[in-house]
Amino acid sequence: MNTAGTHDPVATIEALALGARAAQADLAAMPGEGRASAIRAAAAALREDSEAILAANVRDMAAAQTAGLSPALLDRLLLDDARLAGIADAVNAVADLPDPTGEVISRDVRPNGLVLERVRIPIGLIGIIYESRPNVTADAAALCVRAGNAVLLRGGSEAVHSNRAIHAAFARGLASAGVPAAAVQLVPSQDRALVGAMLGAAGLIDMIVPRGGKGLVARVQADARVPVLAHLDGMNTTYVHAAADPGKADAVVIDAKMRRTGICGAMETLLIDAAFPGAGAVLAGLMAAGCALRGDARAQAIDPRIGPAHDADWDTEYLDAVLSVAIVDGPDDAMAHIARHGSGHTDVIITEDAAVAECFLARVDSAIVMHNASSQFADGGEFGLGAEIGIATGRLHARGPVALEGLTTYKWLVRGSGQVRG
Amino acid sequence: MNTAGTHDPVATIEALALGARAAQADLAAMPGEGRASAIRAAAAALREDSEAILAANVRDMAAAQTAGLSPALLDRLLLDDARLAGIADAVNAVADLPDPTGEVISRDVRPNGLVLERVRIPIGLIGIIYESRPNVTADAAALCVRAGNAVLLRGGSEAVHSNRAIHAAFARGLASAGVPAAAVQLVPSQDRALVGAMLGAAGLIDMIVPRGGKGLVARVQADARVPVLAHLDGMNTTYVHAAADPGKADAVVIDAKMRRTGICGAMETLLIDAAFPGAGAVLAGLMAAGCALRGDARAQAIDPRIGPAHDADWDTEYLDAVLSVAIVDGPDDAMAHIARHGSGHTDVIITEDAAVAECFLARVDSAIVMHNASSQFADGGEFGLGAEIGIATGRLHARGPVALEGLTTYKWLVRGSGQVRG
């Protein structure tokens, strides 16, 4: 199916997509347990091919070091025995998730006797466009196949050898269990025009999931004619209400910021109610944990070590041990700040006042709204969904952590006995 | 809020949208019964203003006759006492539908004690772009408001006076019940650039629903940066299987084609199995009902009155008393035809063989798949959904008849007691 030799990117993607769509029809017709077995065979093949995959990764790492990639990017690219075993384990875990398809979402018998059912089915063909992490090749393929979808995988050129080796093992495993190889295809990563062709393939690719930095996601959102399940910023705010428990506030705030500073669920802005008596302790705790604070005038007045926040800080996703802090006057003030500066990802209130908490949960219009918990729980695994294909910050189709259900749609089945509308 | 006097269409739409979004926050915070009361007040205001609305419609009709609009378009534009009463009744019926928001879609308690709920909420701000039917102004506004959404209504310029009069009454009714007038706004219909500005308003308008002919829908789909709930063709096929009951086949086929030929649920292609003994009677029945038939060679051989079908016929949505007919060899042949020529709207099998029917229901990948029923049942009202905002032929978010649930999304609520991820 690989037509990378042609010079027309649209024709190349069309050929890959048509092959994938044909394979998807077979995949959708398999029982869910058959798809699970095929995914387990893919996991086994990844283990069998570990030497070849790690050798391919050595080539990618060498080229990346020569090209001067940052230590963070090199770390994302790196595979070793433990990471590869983790990838295979994650693939097996996806096989263990319940089949999301076939569920009867609703059922109704009309007065004229027509029996209506809405039944969950695969979406069809998913396109994944991602950057340096080669584990996405296996993770995303497993999730798509579990839900009965075919997938076109477009990884970054820096991971080309690793992705090819992982894909070869995965597809061989699937094929050994009767899944057509064309159900999971790697789009050649050398030709950047192929990304544009994927984004324009309306009617051929049913949904595109970009996984990577803001630049990638923004480009995909701006250019796509295909529906996109996109994750934008995680401009997450935690609001410590006047009636917050000081101990919970300290612990939740430090976890939300410092557990891992680089993930999308990390807190980026802290709002402390002027009537909360423990502000000094919360801020001192953050600084003691190694966090730099940028505050408004009232926050700065609490502790001289707090630097000034500039206008841009309230809209900056630091993804680092840096935090904006403002003192606010009550929940309305806090919710107005979130409405203005938040990105609709994950916002949190810390309070012992249940009525205030429920008002915050009802009124804050974000994908995830939490009471007395760390925003770092914003994760498909922590939500009990199994692996996630991504966290969606859009409003349609799926919101927040998106797992297998987000890779499905439905159709209406109508069973009659000769009814006419007349 | 009306800034039609400015010359920057993007700024005009931004001003309308920001006003609508602010009003939507109030609307979402109202209890569902409050929104229902406001919609009933809007229906009453439509009745109170019937003289003014009909007078406005007379102006539109006069201009449309001068402009030489077709009789079909004139009929769509026309309002009279009965039609206006029907519009008010339909608005009241929307008020009577259950509130779709607030539903707890799923609930889970995690091992760490976090309580997760997915709760149904309004989408936010909906844009409706429609053509000559002024009833859409009231219908769409009622549906959007029932689900807690604000709406920007952009009707056709030929209905400008009718739409303004309907909108004025509707908004006055809402306001009398405490809903901010900015929740339902009319976008000036004279400036075509405002449509482009609506389509580009990503982040301001959450979803656009085009309601009109193919030209309008195609333009919206091609240009929109905002998610679109689109209805494309209704290239609907009915397949009469070898084991079809001849009486049911006759009745269902005639209803599917001839009950109303101009609606999207009308049959456009008939496939008859070569092994079905009653083909001649089915085709004669269609012709007796006034339908012109265009057949492949085998269909033409059955009845000399059947004209030839050309290649384009198999992809033509006639919306008229014309039908393409082909003779096929078994279900696989029929499903291959549907996969190639269908538009994923509504496809039907007529058979008494339950196993063949279930295979067809499972394998045909359309929004609606029916067994032994007329495709003209493809309608939100017939599906028991109440009024519909449209029928969606896309695969994401909502599929088939889209009613109140399709005007909602969800958010995750997480209730904790100080949990940290650690």
Short mmCIF file of C-alpha atoms in Angstrom, two decimals, chain A residues 21 25-26 29 108 110 112 114 116 118 121-124 206-207 220-225 227 248 251-252 255 259 263 358 360-374 376-377 379 381-385 395-401 405 409-422, chain B residues 21 25-26 29 108 110 112 114 116 118 121-124 206-207 220-225 227 248 251-252 255 259 263 358 360-374 376-377 379 381-385 395-401 405 409-422:
data_model
loop_
_atom_site.label_atom_id
_atom_site.label_comp_id
_atom_site.label_asym_id
_atom_site.label_seq_id
_atom_site.Cartn_x
_atom_site.Cartn_y
_atom_site.Cartn_z
CA ARG A 21 -11.10 1.96 4.69
CA ALA A 25 -14.85 -2.77 7.00
CA ASP A 26 -13.32 -6.17 7.81
CA ALA A 29 -17.19 -6.99 11.08
CA ASP A 108 -37.54 2.88 21.64
CA ARG A 110 -42.80 3.73 18.39
CA ASN A 112 -46.56 2.34 14.86
CA LEU A 114 -41.12 0.52 14.55
CA LEU A 116 -35.51 2.08 16.98
CA ARG A 118 -28.98 3.63 18.46
CA ILE A 121 -20.04 1.62 16.00
CA PRO A 122 -16.47 2.54 15.02
CA ILE A 123 -15.89 5.99 13.53
CA GLY A 124 -14.03 4.58 10.54
CA ASP A 206 -13.10 10.64 9.43
CA MET A 207 -11.21 12.28 12.31
CA VAL A 220 -3.75 21.02 12.32
CA GLN A 221 -6.70 23.04 13.62
CA ALA A 222 -6.12 25.89 11.18
CA ASP A 223 -5.71 23.74 8.08
CA ALA A 224 -7.92 20.69 8.62
CA ARG A 225 -11.01 20.08 6.48
CA PRO A 227 -12.90 17.01 11.98
CA LYS A 248 -5.85 20.31 51.90
CA ALA A 251 -1.20 19.60 49.68
CA VAL A 252 -3.45 19.94 46.61
CA ASP A 255 0.68 18.48 43.87
CA ARG A 259 4.14 16.72 40.84
CA ILE A 263 1.89 17.92 31.73
CA GLU A 358 -21.47 23.07 43.79
CA PHE A 360 -18.33 26.48 41.07
CA LEU A 361 -18.85 23.00 39.57
CA ALA A 362 -22.04 24.17 37.86
CA ARG A 363 -20.84 27.51 36.57
CA VAL A 364 -17.25 26.97 35.48
CA ASP A 365 -17.46 25.96 31.84
CA SER A 366 -14.42 23.71 31.49
CA ALA A 367 -14.02 20.13 30.28
CA ILE A 368 -13.09 19.09 33.83
CA VAL A 369 -14.13 20.94 37.00
CA MET A 370 -12.85 19.61 40.33
CA HIS A 371 -13.57 20.13 44.00
CA ASN A 372 -10.82 19.42 46.56
CA ALA A 373 -8.58 17.46 44.21
CA SER A 374 -5.38 18.04 42.27
CA GLN A 376 -3.04 16.48 37.86
CA PHE A 377 -5.80 13.84 38.03
CA ASP A 379 -5.88 11.88 32.85
CA GLY A 381 -6.03 6.41 33.32
CA GLU A 382 -6.91 8.25 36.55
CA PHE A 383 -10.48 8.60 35.25
CA GLY A 384 -10.69 4.83 34.87
CA LEU A 385 -10.96 5.00 31.09
CA ARG A 395 -16.85 21.15 22.90
CA LEU A 396 -18.27 18.69 20.37
CA HIS A 397 -18.16 14.89 20.13
CA ALA A 398 -15.92 14.28 23.15
CA ARG A 399 -14.54 16.45 25.94
CA GLY A 400 -11.75 15.97 28.45
CA PRO A 401 -9.91 12.64 28.49
CA GLU A 405 -15.76 5.71 23.53
CA THR A 409 -19.98 6.98 16.79
CA TYR A 410 -23.42 5.43 16.37
CA LYS A 411 -25.99 4.53 13.81
CA TRP A 412 -29.75 4.18 14.00
CA LEU A 413 -31.24 0.75 13.34
CA VAL A 414 -34.95 0.70 12.53
CA ARG A 415 -36.74 -2.64 12.48
CA GLY A 416 -40.22 -2.72 10.98
CA SER A 417 -42.81 -5.04 9.55
CA GLY A 418 -43.77 -3.15 6.42
CA GLN A 419 -44.63 0.24 7.94
CA VAL A 420 -45.27 3.13 5.55
CA ARG A 421 -45.50 6.75 6.60
CA GLY A 422 -48.56 7.37 4.43
CA ARG B 21 -22.21 34.27 25.02
CA ALA B 25 -24.21 31.97 30.72
CA ASP B 26 -27.42 33.32 32.28
CA ALA B 29 -27.82 28.94 34.93
CA ASP B 108 -17.84 6.39 38.83
CA ARG B 110 -12.43 5.73 41.88
CA ASN B 112 -8.91 6.82 45.76
CA LEU B 114 -12.72 10.64 43.76
CA LEU B 116 -16.48 11.35 38.74
CA ARG B 118 -20.15 13.31 33.27
CA ILE B 121 -24.63 20.77 29.50
CA PRO B 122 -25.46 23.19 26.67
CA ILE B 123 -22.95 23.52 23.83
CA GLY B 124 -22.88 27.31 24.13
CA ASP B 206 -19.35 26.70 19.00
CA MET B 207 -21.30 24.98 16.22
CA VAL B 220 -20.61 26.24 4.81
CA GLN B 221 -18.68 22.96 4.94
CA ALA B 222 -15.91 24.22 2.69
CA ASP B 223 -15.36 27.52 4.47
CA ALA B 224 -16.17 26.89 8.13
CA ARG B 225 -13.47 27.02 10.81
CA PRO B 227 -17.56 22.78 13.67
CA LYS B 248 -44.69 -5.11 1.81
CA ALA B 251 -46.26 -0.61 -0.28
CA VAL B 252 -42.91 0.39 1.22
CA ASP B 255 -44.25 5.25 0.10
CA ARG B 259 -45.23 10.07 -0.34
CA ILE B 263 -37.61 15.44 1.28
CA GLU B 358 -29.48 -8.38 10.49
CA PHE B 360 -27.63 -5.69 6.22
CA LEU B 361 -28.31 -3.67 9.40
CA ALA B 362 -24.85 -4.49 10.73
CA ARG B 363 -22.85 -3.93 7.57
CA VAL B 364 -24.45 -0.94 5.86
CA ASP B 365 -22.60 2.07 7.23
CA SER B 366 -25.30 4.74 7.09
CA ALA B 367 -26.72 7.05 9.74
CA ILE B 368 -30.03 5.17 9.51
CA VAL B 369 -30.44 1.57 8.35
CA MET B 370 -33.96 0.15 8.17
CA HIS B 371 -35.59 -3.23 7.76
CA ASN B 372 -39.09 -3.44 6.26
CA ALA B 373 -39.93 0.24 6.65
CA SER B 374 -40.15 3.28 4.44
CA GLN B 376 -39.53 8.46 4.72
CA PHE B 377 -39.56 7.67 8.45
CA ASP B 379 -37.36 12.26 10.66
CA GLY B 381 -40.58 13.59 14.90
CA GLU B 382 -41.10 10.03 13.63
CA PHE B 383 -38.14 8.96 15.77
CA GLY B 384 -39.86 10.36 18.85
CA LEU B 385 -37.25 13.07 19.35
CA ARG B 395 -19.98 10.84 11.63
CA LEU B 396 -18.96 12.82 14.72
CA HIS B 397 -20.95 14.30 17.62
CA ALA B 398 -24.43 13.41 16.30
CA ARG B 399 -25.75 11.32 13.44
CA GLY B 400 -29.12 11.07 11.73
CA PRO B 401 -31.99 13.15 13.15
CA GLU B 405 -29.46 16.02 22.74
CA THR B 409 -22.20 18.45 25.23
CA TYR B 410 -20.89 17.37 28.64
CA LYS B 411 -18.36 18.23 31.26
CA TRP B 412 -16.62 16.13 33.87
CA LEU B 413 -17.26 16.94 37.52
CA VAL B 414 -14.75 15.53 40.00
CA ARG B 415 -15.57 15.68 43.69
CA GLY B 416 -12.75 14.92 46.12
CA SER B 417 -11.70 15.37 49.71
CA GLY B 418 -8.17 16.63 49.24
CA GLN B 419 -6.78 13.88 47.00
CA VAL B 420 -3.35 14.42 45.46
CA ARG B 421 -1.88 12.31 42.68
CA GLY B 422 1.49 12.11 44.42
#
